mmCIF file of C-alpha atoms in Angstrom:
data_model
loop_
_atom_site.group_PDB
_atom_site.id
_atom_site.type_symbol
_atom_site.label_atom_id
_atom_site.label_comp_id
_atom_site.label_asym_id
_atom_site.label_seq_id
_atom_site.Cartn_x
_atom_site.Cartn_y
_atom_site.Cartn_z
ATOM 1 C CA MET A 24 0.040 0.025 -0.003
ATOM 2 C CA VAL A 25 1.332 3.438 -0.883
ATOM 3 C CA LYS A 26 1.698 5.588 2.151
ATOM 4 C CA SER A 27 0.635 9.249 2.383
ATOM 5 C CA LYS A 28 3.244 12.018 2.619
ATOM 6 C CA ASN A 29 2.692 12.344 6.332
ATOM 7 C CA GLN A 30 3.030 8.590 6.915
ATOM 8 C CA ALA A 31 6.140 8.436 4.789
ATOM 9 C CA ARG A 32 7.707 11.151 6.971
ATOM 10 C CA GLY A 33 6.926 9.225 10.107
ATOM 11 C CA ALA A 34 3.806 11.112 11.276
ATOM 12 C CA ARG A 35 1.218 9.341 13.395
ATOM 13 C CA PRO A 36 -1.699 7.980 11.246
ATOM 14 C CA GLN A 37 -4.927 9.880 11.633
ATOM 15 C CA GLY A 38 -7.615 7.633 13.172
ATOM 16 C CA LYS A 39 -11.284 8.147 13.951
ATOM 17 C CA PRO A 40 -12.265 10.399 16.847
ATOM 18 C CA GLY A 41 -11.824 8.655 20.158
ATOM 19 C CA GLN A 42 -9.483 5.987 18.842
ATOM 20 C CA GLY A 43 -5.863 5.517 19.818
ATOM 21 C CA LYS A 44 -3.875 7.218 22.501
ATOM 22 C CA PRO A 45 -4.082 10.975 22.882
ATOM 23 C CA ALA A 46 -1.066 12.804 21.561
ATOM 24 C CA PRO A 47 1.250 14.055 24.322
ATOM 25 C CA LYS A 48 1.185 17.804 25.031
ATOM 26 C CA LYS A 49 4.148 19.749 23.759
ATOM 27 C CA PRO A 50 6.254 21.304 26.506
ATOM 28 C CA ASP A 51 5.928 25.075 26.917
ATOM 29 C CA ILE A 52 9.331 26.440 25.851
ATOM 30 C CA ARG A 53 8.353 30.073 25.468
ATOM 31 C CA GLY A 54 11.176 32.312 26.633
ATOM 32 C CA ALA A 55 13.601 29.429 26.885
ATOM 33 C CA HIS A 56 16.897 29.723 25.048
ATOM 34 C CA PRO A 57 16.900 27.209 22.188
ATOM 35 C CA GLY A 58 20.540 26.385 22.745
ATOM 36 C CA PRO A 59 22.920 25.060 20.047
ATOM 37 C CA ARG A 60 21.308 23.111 17.239
ATOM 38 C CA PRO A 61 22.470 19.466 17.389
ATOM 39 C CA ARG A 62 24.424 18.279 14.369
ATOM 40 C CA PRO A 63 22.689 15.554 12.389
ATOM 41 C CA ALA A 64 24.357 12.171 12.895
ATOM 42 C CA LYS A 65 26.130 10.716 9.900
ATOM 43 C CA ILE A 66 24.015 8.034 8.309
ATOM 44 C CA ASP A 67 25.371 5.177 6.369
ATOM 45 C CA GLU A 68 23.437 5.243 3.075
ATOM 46 C CA ALA A 69 23.479 1.472 2.585
ATOM 47 C CA ALA A 70 22.169 0.900 6.086
ATOM 48 C CA ARG A 71 19.598 3.542 5.707
ATOM 49 C CA GLN A 72 18.215 1.915 2.536
ATOM 50 C CA ALA A 73 18.368 -1.511 4.063
ATOM 51 C CA SER A 74 16.042 -0.424 6.886
ATOM 52 C CA ALA A 75 13.923 2.054 5.012
ATOM 53 C CA PRO A 76 10.410 1.254 3.847
ATOM 54 C CA VAL A 77 10.224 0.083 0.280
ATOM 55 C CA ASP A 78 8.259 3.134 -0.791
ATOM 56 C CA LEU A 79 11.117 5.470 0.382
ATOM 57 C CA ILE A 80 13.642 3.604 -1.697
ATOM 58 C CA GLU A 81 11.475 3.763 -4.792
ATOM 59 C CA ARG A 82 10.247 7.324 -4.310
ATOM 60 C CA ALA A 83 12.944 8.842 -6.609
ATOM 61 C CA PRO A 84 12.393 6.487 -9.517
ATOM 62 C CA ARG A 85 8.687 6.956 -9.224
ATOM 63 C CA LYS A 86 9.165 10.732 -9.400
ATOM 64 C CA ARG A 87 11.203 10.306 -12.487
ATOM 65 C CA GLU A 88 8.499 8.110 -14.053
ATOM 66 C CA GLU A 89 5.863 10.751 -13.184
ATOM 67 C CA LYS A 90 8.070 13.453 -14.792
ATOM 68 C CA TRP A 91 8.430 11.508 -17.943
ATOM 69 C CA GLU A 92 4.757 10.693 -17.980
ATOM 70 C CA LYS A 93 3.931 14.394 -17.650
ATOM 71 C CA ALA A 94 6.320 15.196 -20.512
ATOM 72 C CA SER A 95 4.725 12.508 -22.623
ATOM 73 C CA ASN A 96 1.252 13.828 -21.931
ATOM 74 C CA SER A 97 2.299 17.420 -22.708
ATOM 75 C CA ILE A 98 3.698 16.303 -26.059
ATOM 76 C CA GLN A 99 0.392 14.582 -26.917
ATOM 77 C CA THR A 100 -1.529 17.773 -26.159
ATOM 78 C CA PHE A 101 0.243 19.781 -28.835
ATOM 79 C CA MET A 102 0.844 16.987 -31.387
ATOM 80 C CA PRO A 103 -2.466 15.516 -32.365
ATOM 81 C CA ALA A 104 -2.490 12.031 -33.803
ATOM 82 C CA ARG A 105 -2.665 12.057 -37.595
ATOM 83 C CA SER A 106 -4.931 9.598 -39.397
ATOM 84 C CA GLY A 107 -4.327 7.598 -42.516
ATOM 85 C CA ASP A 108 -1.629 5.222 -43.728
ATOM 86 C CA ARG A 109 2.005 5.779 -42.881
ATOM 87 C CA PRO A 110 4.329 6.691 -45.756
ATOM 88 C CA ARG A 111 6.666 4.243 -47.347
ATOM 89 C CA GLN A 112 9.950 4.117 -45.488
ATOM 90 C CA ALA A 113 13.651 3.481 -45.935
ATOM 91 C CA ALA A 114 15.895 3.206 -42.915
ATOM 92 C CA PRO A 115 18.735 3.270 -42.092
ATOM 93 C CA VAL A 116 20.018 5.448 -44.959
ATOM 94 C CA ILE A 117 23.604 6.819 -44.979
ATOM 95 C CA LEU A 118 24.093 10.023 -46.898
ATOM 96 C CA ASP A 119 27.812 10.336 -47.728
ATOM 97 C CA THR A 120 29.619 13.603 -48.390
ATOM 98 C CA SER A 121 33.133 13.265 -49.768
ATOM 99 C CA GLY A 122 33.448 17.016 -50.127
ATOM 100 C CA GLU A 123 34.234 18.901 -53.315
ATOM 101 C CA GLU A 124 36.686 21.512 -54.567
ATOM 102 C CA GLY A 125 35.869 23.905 -51.774
ATOM 103 C CA TYR A 126 35.912 21.466 -48.905
ATOM 104 C CA ARG A 127 37.759 18.347 -47.904
ATOM 105 C CA LEU A 128 37.941 16.207 -44.718
ATOM 106 C CA LEU A 129 41.684 15.389 -44.902
ATOM 107 C CA ASP A 130 42.067 13.216 -41.830
ATOM 108 C CA THR A 131 40.593 12.361 -38.371
ATOM 109 C CA GLY A 132 41.828 10.757 -35.211
ATOM 110 C CA ALA A 133 42.836 11.167 -31.579
ATOM 111 C CA GLY A 134 39.761 13.355 -30.924
ATOM 112 C CA LEU A 135 40.527 15.769 -33.779
ATOM 113 C CA LYS A 136 39.664 16.444 -37.400
ATOM 114 C CA LEU A 137 41.781 18.085 -40.102
ATOM 115 C CA GLU A 138 39.799 19.940 -42.762
ATOM 116 C CA GLN A 139 40.486 22.009 -45.853
ATOM 117 C CA TYR A 140 38.171 24.984 -46.417
ATOM 118 C CA GLY A 141 39.287 26.651 -49.609
ATOM 119 C CA ASP A 142 42.806 27.835 -48.984
ATOM 120 C CA ILE A 143 42.570 27.416 -45.166
ATOM 121 C CA ARG A 144 43.508 24.206 -43.359
ATOM 122 C CA VAL A 145 41.677 23.903 -40.021
ATOM 123 C CA VAL A 146 42.060 21.587 -36.949
ATOM 124 C CA ARG A 147 39.000 21.229 -34.702
ATOM 125 C CA PRO A 148 38.017 18.881 -31.825
ATOM 126 C CA GLU A 149 35.954 15.856 -32.840
ATOM 127 C CA ALA A 150 34.856 13.568 -29.983
ATOM 128 C CA GLN A 151 33.791 10.763 -32.343
ATOM 129 C CA ALA A 152 37.276 10.442 -33.930
ATOM 130 C CA LEU A 153 38.238 7.572 -31.557
ATOM 131 C CA TRP A 154 40.838 6.009 -33.881
ATOM 132 C CA PRO A 155 44.464 7.044 -34.512
ATOM 133 C CA LYS A 156 45.400 9.626 -37.169
ATOM 134 C CA ALA A 157 46.143 8.282 -40.652
ATOM 135 C CA LEU A 158 48.306 11.263 -41.883
ATOM 136 C CA SER A 159 51.684 12.217 -40.441
ATOM 137 C CA ASP A 160 52.206 14.858 -37.829
ATOM 138 C CA THR A 161 53.885 16.914 -40.550
ATOM 139 C CA GLU A 162 50.613 17.146 -42.460
ATOM 140 C CA TRP A 163 48.700 18.144 -39.343
ATOM 141 C CA GLU A 164 51.341 20.793 -38.512
ATOM 142 C CA LYS A 165 50.499 22.516 -41.832
ATOM 143 C CA ALA A 166 47.187 23.765 -40.270
ATOM 144 C CA ASP A 167 46.508 27.501 -40.661
ATOM 145 C CA ALA A 168 43.998 27.638 -37.789
ATOM 146 C CA ILE A 169 43.521 25.407 -34.685
ATOM 147 C CA PHE A 170 40.637 25.660 -32.291
ATOM 148 C CA THR A 171 41.602 25.111 -28.676
ATOM 149 C CA GLY A 172 38.635 23.884 -26.679
ATOM 150 C CA ASP A 173 36.736 20.642 -26.151
ATOM 151 C CA ALA A 174 34.608 18.813 -28.631
ATOM 152 C CA ASP A 175 31.373 20.294 -27.373
ATOM 153 C CA ASP A 176 30.043 23.738 -28.355
ATOM 154 C CA ASP A 177 31.669 25.460 -25.385
ATOM 155 C CA ALA A 178 33.481 28.654 -26.207
ATOM 156 C CA GLY A 179 37.206 28.415 -26.992
ATOM 157 C CA ARG A 180 39.890 30.181 -28.915
ATOM 158 C CA TRP A 181 41.445 30.004 -32.314
ATOM 159 C CA ARG A 182 45.179 29.825 -32.734
ATOM 160 C CA PHE A 183 46.943 30.696 -35.983
ATOM 161 C CA PRO A 184 50.412 29.079 -36.041
ATOM 162 C CA GLY A 185 51.671 30.649 -39.215
ATOM 163 C CA ARG A 186 50.138 33.901 -40.499
ATOM 164 C CA ALA A 187 47.538 36.038 -38.848
ATOM 165 C CA LEU A 188 44.133 35.484 -40.344
ATOM 166 C CA GLY A 189 41.041 37.661 -40.250
ATOM 167 C CA GLU A 190 37.602 36.589 -39.030
ATOM 168 C CA THR A 191 36.410 35.726 -42.542
ATOM 169 C CA TRP A 192 37.757 34.290 -45.762
ATOM 170 C CA PRO A 193 36.054 33.560 -49.135
ATOM 171 C CA LEU A 194 34.672 30.045 -49.843
ATOM 172 C CA ARG A 195 32.791 28.437 -52.672
ATOM 173 C CA LEU A 196 30.545 25.366 -52.551
ATOM 174 C CA LEU A 197 28.034 24.163 -55.174
ATOM 175 C CA ASP A 198 28.991 27.130 -57.342
ATOM 176 C CA VAL A 199 27.917 29.581 -54.622
ATOM 177 C CA ASP A 200 30.337 32.067 -52.999
ATOM 178 C CA PHE A 201 30.176 32.861 -49.244
ATOM 179 C CA TYR A 202 32.366 33.646 -46.291
ATOM 180 C CA GLY A 203 33.941 31.143 -43.966
ATOM 181 C CA ARG A 204 34.087 32.476 -40.370
ATOM 182 C CA PHE A 205 36.125 31.702 -37.283
ATOM 183 C CA THR A 206 33.558 31.775 -34.480
ATOM 184 C CA ALA A 207 34.039 31.472 -30.714
ATOM 185 C CA TYR A 208 32.136 28.175 -30.718
ATOM 186 C CA ARG A 209 34.531 26.275 -33.063
ATOM 187 C CA HIS A 210 32.126 26.590 -36.048
ATOM 188 C CA VAL A 211 33.265 28.097 -39.362
ATOM 189 C CA GLY A 212 30.026 29.441 -40.789
ATOM 190 C CA VAL A 213 29.036 26.349 -42.784
ATOM 191 C CA PHE A 214 28.196 22.693 -42.099
ATOM 192 C CA PRO A 215 29.695 20.766 -45.026
ATOM 193 C CA GLU A 216 27.841 17.504 -44.306
ATOM 194 C CA GLN A 217 24.757 19.369 -45.455
ATOM 195 C CA LEU A 218 26.062 19.396 -48.972
ATOM 196 C CA VAL A 219 23.960 16.230 -49.730
ATOM 197 C CA HIS A 220 20.725 17.962 -48.707
ATOM 198 C CA TRP A 221 21.621 21.197 -50.531
ATOM 199 C CA SER A 222 22.448 19.259 -53.741
ATOM 200 C CA TRP A 223 19.243 17.329 -53.446
ATOM 201 C CA ALA A 224 17.159 20.506 -52.924
ATOM 202 C CA ALA A 225 18.829 22.325 -55.868
ATOM 203 C CA GLU A 226 18.264 19.453 -58.193
ATOM 204 C CA GLN A 227 14.613 19.128 -57.237
ATOM 205 C CA ILE A 228 14.074 22.837 -57.742
ATOM 206 C CA ARG A 229 15.610 22.734 -61.244
ATOM 207 C CA LYS A 230 13.428 19.703 -62.068
ATOM 208 C CA ARG A 231 10.271 21.356 -60.917
ATOM 209 C CA GLY A 232 10.898 24.592 -62.826
ATOM 210 C CA GLY A 233 9.099 27.838 -62.136
ATOM 211 C CA GLN A 234 9.920 29.344 -58.735
ATOM 212 C CA PRO A 235 9.225 26.879 -55.956
ATOM 213 C CA LYS A 236 8.966 28.277 -52.484
ATOM 214 C CA VAL A 237 11.560 27.205 -49.886
ATOM 215 C CA LEU A 238 11.456 27.758 -46.123
ATOM 216 C CA ASN A 239 14.875 27.560 -44.428
ATOM 217 C CA LEU A 240 14.303 27.264 -40.614
ATOM 218 C CA PHE A 241 17.299 27.851 -38.258
ATOM 219 C CA GLY A 242 19.035 29.013 -41.436
ATOM 220 C CA TYR A 243 22.297 30.188 -39.762
ATOM 221 C CA THR A 244 24.630 31.990 -42.233
ATOM 222 C CA GLY A 245 22.349 31.237 -45.234
ATOM 223 C CA VAL A 246 24.402 28.953 -47.454
ATOM 224 C CA ALA A 247 21.342 26.639 -48.029
ATOM 225 C CA SER A 248 19.298 29.736 -48.828
ATOM 226 C CA LEU A 249 21.850 30.892 -51.399
ATOM 227 C CA VAL A 250 22.113 27.441 -53.025
ATOM 228 C CA THR A 251 18.313 27.043 -53.373
ATOM 229 C CA ALA A 252 17.826 30.581 -54.547
ATOM 230 C CA SER A 253 20.582 30.112 -57.104
ATOM 231 C CA ALA A 254 18.700 27.067 -58.334
ATOM 232 C CA GLY A 255 15.573 29.161 -58.941
ATOM 233 C CA ALA A 256 13.646 29.109 -55.681
ATOM 234 C CA GLU A 257 11.911 31.881 -53.777
ATOM 235 C CA VAL A 258 13.400 31.578 -50.308
ATOM 236 C CA THR A 259 12.268 32.522 -46.797
ATOM 237 C CA HIS A 260 15.258 32.327 -44.362
ATOM 238 C CA VAL A 261 14.465 32.355 -40.632
ATOM 239 C CA ASP A 262 17.016 32.595 -37.810
ATOM 240 C CA ALA A 263 16.821 34.011 -34.260
ATOM 241 C CA SER A 264 20.272 35.545 -34.425
ATOM 242 C CA LYS A 265 20.647 39.093 -35.736
ATOM 243 C CA LYS A 266 24.290 38.433 -36.306
ATOM 244 C CA ALA A 267 23.633 35.328 -38.394
ATOM 245 C CA ILE A 268 21.079 37.297 -40.460
ATOM 246 C CA GLY A 269 23.710 39.899 -41.066
ATOM 247 C CA TRP A 270 26.261 37.232 -42.126
ATOM 248 C CA GLY A 271 23.608 35.812 -44.525
ATOM 249 C CA ARG A 272 23.127 39.177 -46.194
ATOM 250 C CA GLU A 273 26.903 39.609 -46.524
ATOM 251 C CA ASN A 274 27.067 36.143 -48.099
ATOM 252 C CA GLN A 275 24.279 37.110 -50.571
ATOM 253 C CA ALA A 276 26.302 40.130 -51.674
ATOM 254 C CA LEU A 277 29.462 38.082 -52.077
ATOM 255 C CA ALA A 278 27.511 35.491 -54.080
ATOM 256 C CA ARG A 279 26.169 38.305 -56.325
ATOM 257 C CA LEU A 280 22.635 37.027 -55.725
ATOM 258 C CA GLU A 281 21.070 40.309 -54.511
ATOM 259 C CA ASP A 282 18.507 40.066 -57.318
ATOM 260 C CA ARG A 283 17.255 36.645 -56.087
ATOM 261 C CA PRO A 284 14.097 36.591 -53.895
ATOM 262 C CA ILE A 285 15.372 35.813 -50.385
ATOM 263 C CA ARG A 286 13.479 37.143 -47.334
ATOM 264 C CA TRP A 287 15.856 37.441 -44.329
ATOM 265 C CA ILE A 288 13.786 37.151 -41.221
ATOM 266 C CA CYS A 289 15.118 37.445 -37.619
ATOM 267 C CA ASP A 290 12.499 35.692 -35.524
ATOM 268 C CA ASP A 291 11.804 32.813 -33.251
ATOM 269 C CA ALA A 292 11.212 29.777 -35.544
ATOM 270 C CA MET A 293 8.203 28.433 -33.673
ATOM 271 C CA LYS A 294 6.466 31.851 -33.572
ATOM 272 C CA PHE A 295 7.129 32.356 -37.284
ATOM 273 C CA ILE A 296 5.734 29.078 -38.422
ATOM 274 C CA GLU A 297 2.664 29.407 -36.127
ATOM 275 C CA ARG A 298 1.932 32.760 -37.836
ATOM 276 C CA GLU A 299 2.466 31.240 -41.264
ATOM 277 C CA GLN A 300 0.047 28.450 -40.378
ATOM 278 C CA ARG A 301 -2.626 31.002 -39.403
ATOM 279 C CA ARG A 302 -1.975 32.973 -42.593
ATOM 280 C CA GLY A 303 -2.379 29.908 -44.700
ATOM 281 C CA ASN A 304 1.030 30.259 -46.403
ATOM 282 C CA ARG A 305 2.539 27.206 -48.072
ATOM 283 C CA TYR A 306 5.978 26.000 -49.164
ATOM 284 C CA ASP A 307 7.253 23.387 -51.515
ATOM 285 C CA ILE A 308 10.423 22.572 -49.646
ATOM 286 C CA ILE A 309 11.070 23.076 -45.912
ATOM 287 C CA LEU A 310 14.590 22.732 -44.524
ATOM 288 C CA ALA A 311 14.754 22.472 -40.729
ATOM 289 C CA ASP A 312 18.156 22.372 -38.989
ATOM 290 C CA PRO A 313 17.277 23.038 -35.344
ATOM 291 C CA PRO A 314 19.827 23.108 -32.507
ATOM 292 C CA ARG A 315 19.606 20.988 -29.385
ATOM 293 C CA PHE A 316 18.993 24.175 -27.319
ATOM 294 C CA GLY A 317 18.553 27.814 -28.363
ATOM 295 C CA ARG A 318 17.003 31.159 -27.585
ATOM 296 C CA GLY A 319 14.811 33.379 -29.701
ATOM 297 C CA PRO A 320 15.418 37.135 -30.172
ATOM 298 C CA GLU A 321 13.080 37.919 -27.228
ATOM 299 C CA GLY A 322 14.440 35.186 -24.976
ATOM 300 C CA GLU A 323 12.157 32.428 -26.197
ATOM 301 C CA ILE A 324 13.464 28.950 -25.310
ATOM 302 C CA TRP A 325 13.899 26.158 -27.794
ATOM 303 C CA GLN A 326 14.390 22.631 -26.451
ATOM 304 C CA LEU A 327 14.659 19.978 -29.188
ATOM 305 C CA PHE A 328 12.822 17.157 -27.418
ATOM 306 C CA ASP A 329 10.119 19.503 -26.059
ATOM 307 C CA HIS A 330 9.382 21.442 -29.285
ATOM 308 C CA LEU A 331 10.312 19.215 -32.211
ATOM 309 C CA PRO A 332 7.024 17.251 -32.407
ATOM 310 C CA LYS A 333 4.970 20.457 -32.586
ATOM 311 C CA MET A 334 7.414 22.002 -35.076
ATOM 312 C CA LEU A 335 7.176 19.092 -37.415
ATOM 313 C CA ASP A 336 3.416 18.991 -37.172
ATOM 314 C CA ILE A 337 3.102 22.616 -38.122
ATOM 315 C CA CYS A 338 5.643 22.148 -40.941
ATOM 316 C CA ARG A 339 3.408 19.457 -42.370
ATOM 317 C CA ASP A 340 0.534 21.988 -42.540
ATOM 318 C CA LEU A 341 2.874 24.434 -44.283
ATOM 319 C CA LEU A 342 3.605 22.035 -47.149
ATOM 320 C CA SER A 343 1.903 22.703 -50.428
ATOM 321 C CA ASP A 344 -0.359 20.077 -51.973
ATOM 322 C CA ASP A 345 2.334 19.098 -54.469
ATOM 323 C CA ALA A 346 5.226 19.674 -52.066
ATOM 324 C CA ILE A 347 8.682 18.411 -52.927
ATOM 325 C CA GLY A 348 9.954 17.581 -49.449
ATOM 326 C CA LEU A 349 10.576 18.223 -45.771
ATOM 327 C CA VAL A 350 14.111 17.790 -44.458
ATOM 328 C CA LEU A 351 15.036 17.525 -40.772
ATOM 329 C CA THR A 352 18.571 17.378 -39.332
ATOM 330 C CA ALA A 353 19.413 16.935 -35.662
ATOM 331 C CA TYR A 354 22.843 17.469 -34.121
ATOM 332 C CA SER A 355 24.447 16.622 -30.758
ATOM 333 C CA ILE A 356 21.547 14.702 -29.264
ATOM 334 C CA ARG A 357 21.510 11.484 -27.299
ATOM 335 C CA ALA A 358 19.085 9.574 -29.449
ATOM 336 C CA SER A 359 18.850 7.074 -32.274
ATOM 337 C CA PHE A 360 17.836 8.250 -35.781
ATOM 338 C CA TYR A 361 14.926 5.930 -35.272
ATOM 339 C CA SER A 362 13.454 8.447 -32.829
ATOM 340 C CA ILE A 363 13.172 11.163 -35.443
ATOM 341 C CA HIS A 364 12.290 8.557 -38.109
ATOM 342 C CA GLU A 365 9.252 7.348 -36.236
ATOM 343 C CA LEU A 366 8.300 10.983 -35.364
ATOM 344 C CA MET A 367 8.406 11.829 -39.120
ATOM 345 C CA MET A 368 6.435 8.678 -40.039
ATOM 346 C CA GLU A 369 3.676 9.569 -37.573
ATOM 347 C CA THR A 370 3.644 13.239 -38.622
ATOM 348 C CA MET A 371 3.259 12.404 -42.304
ATOM 349 C CA ARG A 372 0.464 9.837 -41.877
ATOM 350 C CA GLY A 373 -2.070 10.186 -44.700
ATOM 351 C CA LYS A 374 0.367 12.320 -46.786
ATOM 352 C CA GLY A 375 1.781 9.494 -48.851
ATOM 353 C CA GLY A 376 5.325 9.750 -50.132
ATOM 354 C CA LEU A 377 8.514 8.277 -48.667
ATOM 355 C CA VAL A 378 10.418 8.853 -45.362
ATOM 356 C CA GLU A 379 14.156 8.191 -45.414
ATOM 357 C CA SER A 380 16.088 8.452 -42.165
ATOM 358 C CA GLY A 381 19.558 7.744 -41.015
ATOM 359 C CA GLU A 382 22.923 9.581 -40.602
ATOM 360 C CA LEU A 383 24.917 12.183 -42.442
ATOM 361 C CA ILE A 384 28.556 11.261 -42.733
ATOM 362 C CA ILE A 385 31.677 12.868 -44.191
ATOM 363 C CA ARG A 386 34.287 10.609 -45.835
ATOM 364 C CA GLU A 387 37.977 11.269 -45.418
ATOM 365 C CA THR A 388 40.110 11.957 -48.493
ATOM 366 C CA SER A 389 43.062 10.141 -46.859
ATOM 367 C CA GLU A 390 43.810 6.567 -47.918
ATOM 368 C CA ALA A 391 41.987 5.340 -44.827
ATOM 369 C CA ARG A 392 38.719 6.694 -46.266
ATOM 370 C CA ARG A 393 37.080 6.536 -42.853
ATOM 371 C CA ALA A 394 33.630 7.936 -42.334
ATOM 372 C CA LEU A 395 32.903 10.562 -39.656
ATOM 373 C CA SER A 396 29.258 10.595 -38.440
ATOM 374 C CA THR A 397 28.011 14.153 -38.040
ATOM 375 C CA SER A 398 24.304 14.148 -37.470
ATOM 376 C CA LEU A 399 20.942 12.411 -37.743
ATOM 377 C CA PHE A 400 18.398 13.223 -40.439
ATOM 378 C CA SER A 401 14.924 12.346 -41.593
ATOM 379 C CA ARG A 402 13.583 13.413 -45.027
ATOM 380 C CA TRP A 403 10.093 13.149 -46.383
ATOM 381 C CA THR A 404 9.596 13.357 -50.114
ATOM 382 C CA GLN A 405 6.393 13.261 -52.278
#
């Protein structure tokens, strides 16, 4: 039998009137000096648990279960169950980027990765590079920029062993020019593993013809927006960072794409898509690259596991009747790709099409040709 809070704390059970012994009167200690407070005796935790009631030992796990149950219930309240058949599926799918002229993954190992961005050779932490390096130390020592910090997104510093480098340098990927950037969080202004998604989107836009509408959520510095606009799309780029929006506009100028229809919007992604849903606006391609945690321009909180189901559900409503696809990428999360795969499958019930899910990897150009896993993805196509 589960005890009440008072019983669990050792309080006397409440009986019917007239039953049991009367409670002893408390001594009158008004005006008495309380004296020093006795120190609590040290308790051996193993002995305490051995003598504790079962419900006290299980209380913490039960609270954790209640917490997860509440979280599950809250998700269900804002993600209604969709009806209809589930889409066709393909999983796991591995999308491989071997780079191109503007980018190469030269080597990995010992918790590091050696990359070539245009003319700049960069060394950054990489926790998943558990194996030894394939290239010699001489090759690694040719690095122009080295990030000193851990493999998480914690702030660190860049070191330039040879020549002093500025914050930015010109890059070119998929025939689009933009700036690479040394940021305080080890990033360089572009995520090259996304080349496979950008190439796919550009190809689909050219096949469709006309001017398909693209929504780029959490668009960062705008390389995906430039690639899709260059292919002929009308692009809406959304990011919560004013600085990232500024970088995007600079990249558009460098790419000589000022005449292409790109709307640069600094806004909280969830607020924006909720407004678009109310307005009845529709898009042919939606690219969503959310962080694990983030803040909107007015302090809004984004938590991937809390908000992703609702975000995907709204994105489904924002797809046009003859939509091309919805692409989701997830970084730095403790989850299997099957989590977002099943979420996408349930979200797209009754919509038909195909859901492909798996991992994005980058292949080394060294003789070892090892693959570095970078992120999880799920992609729905018509």
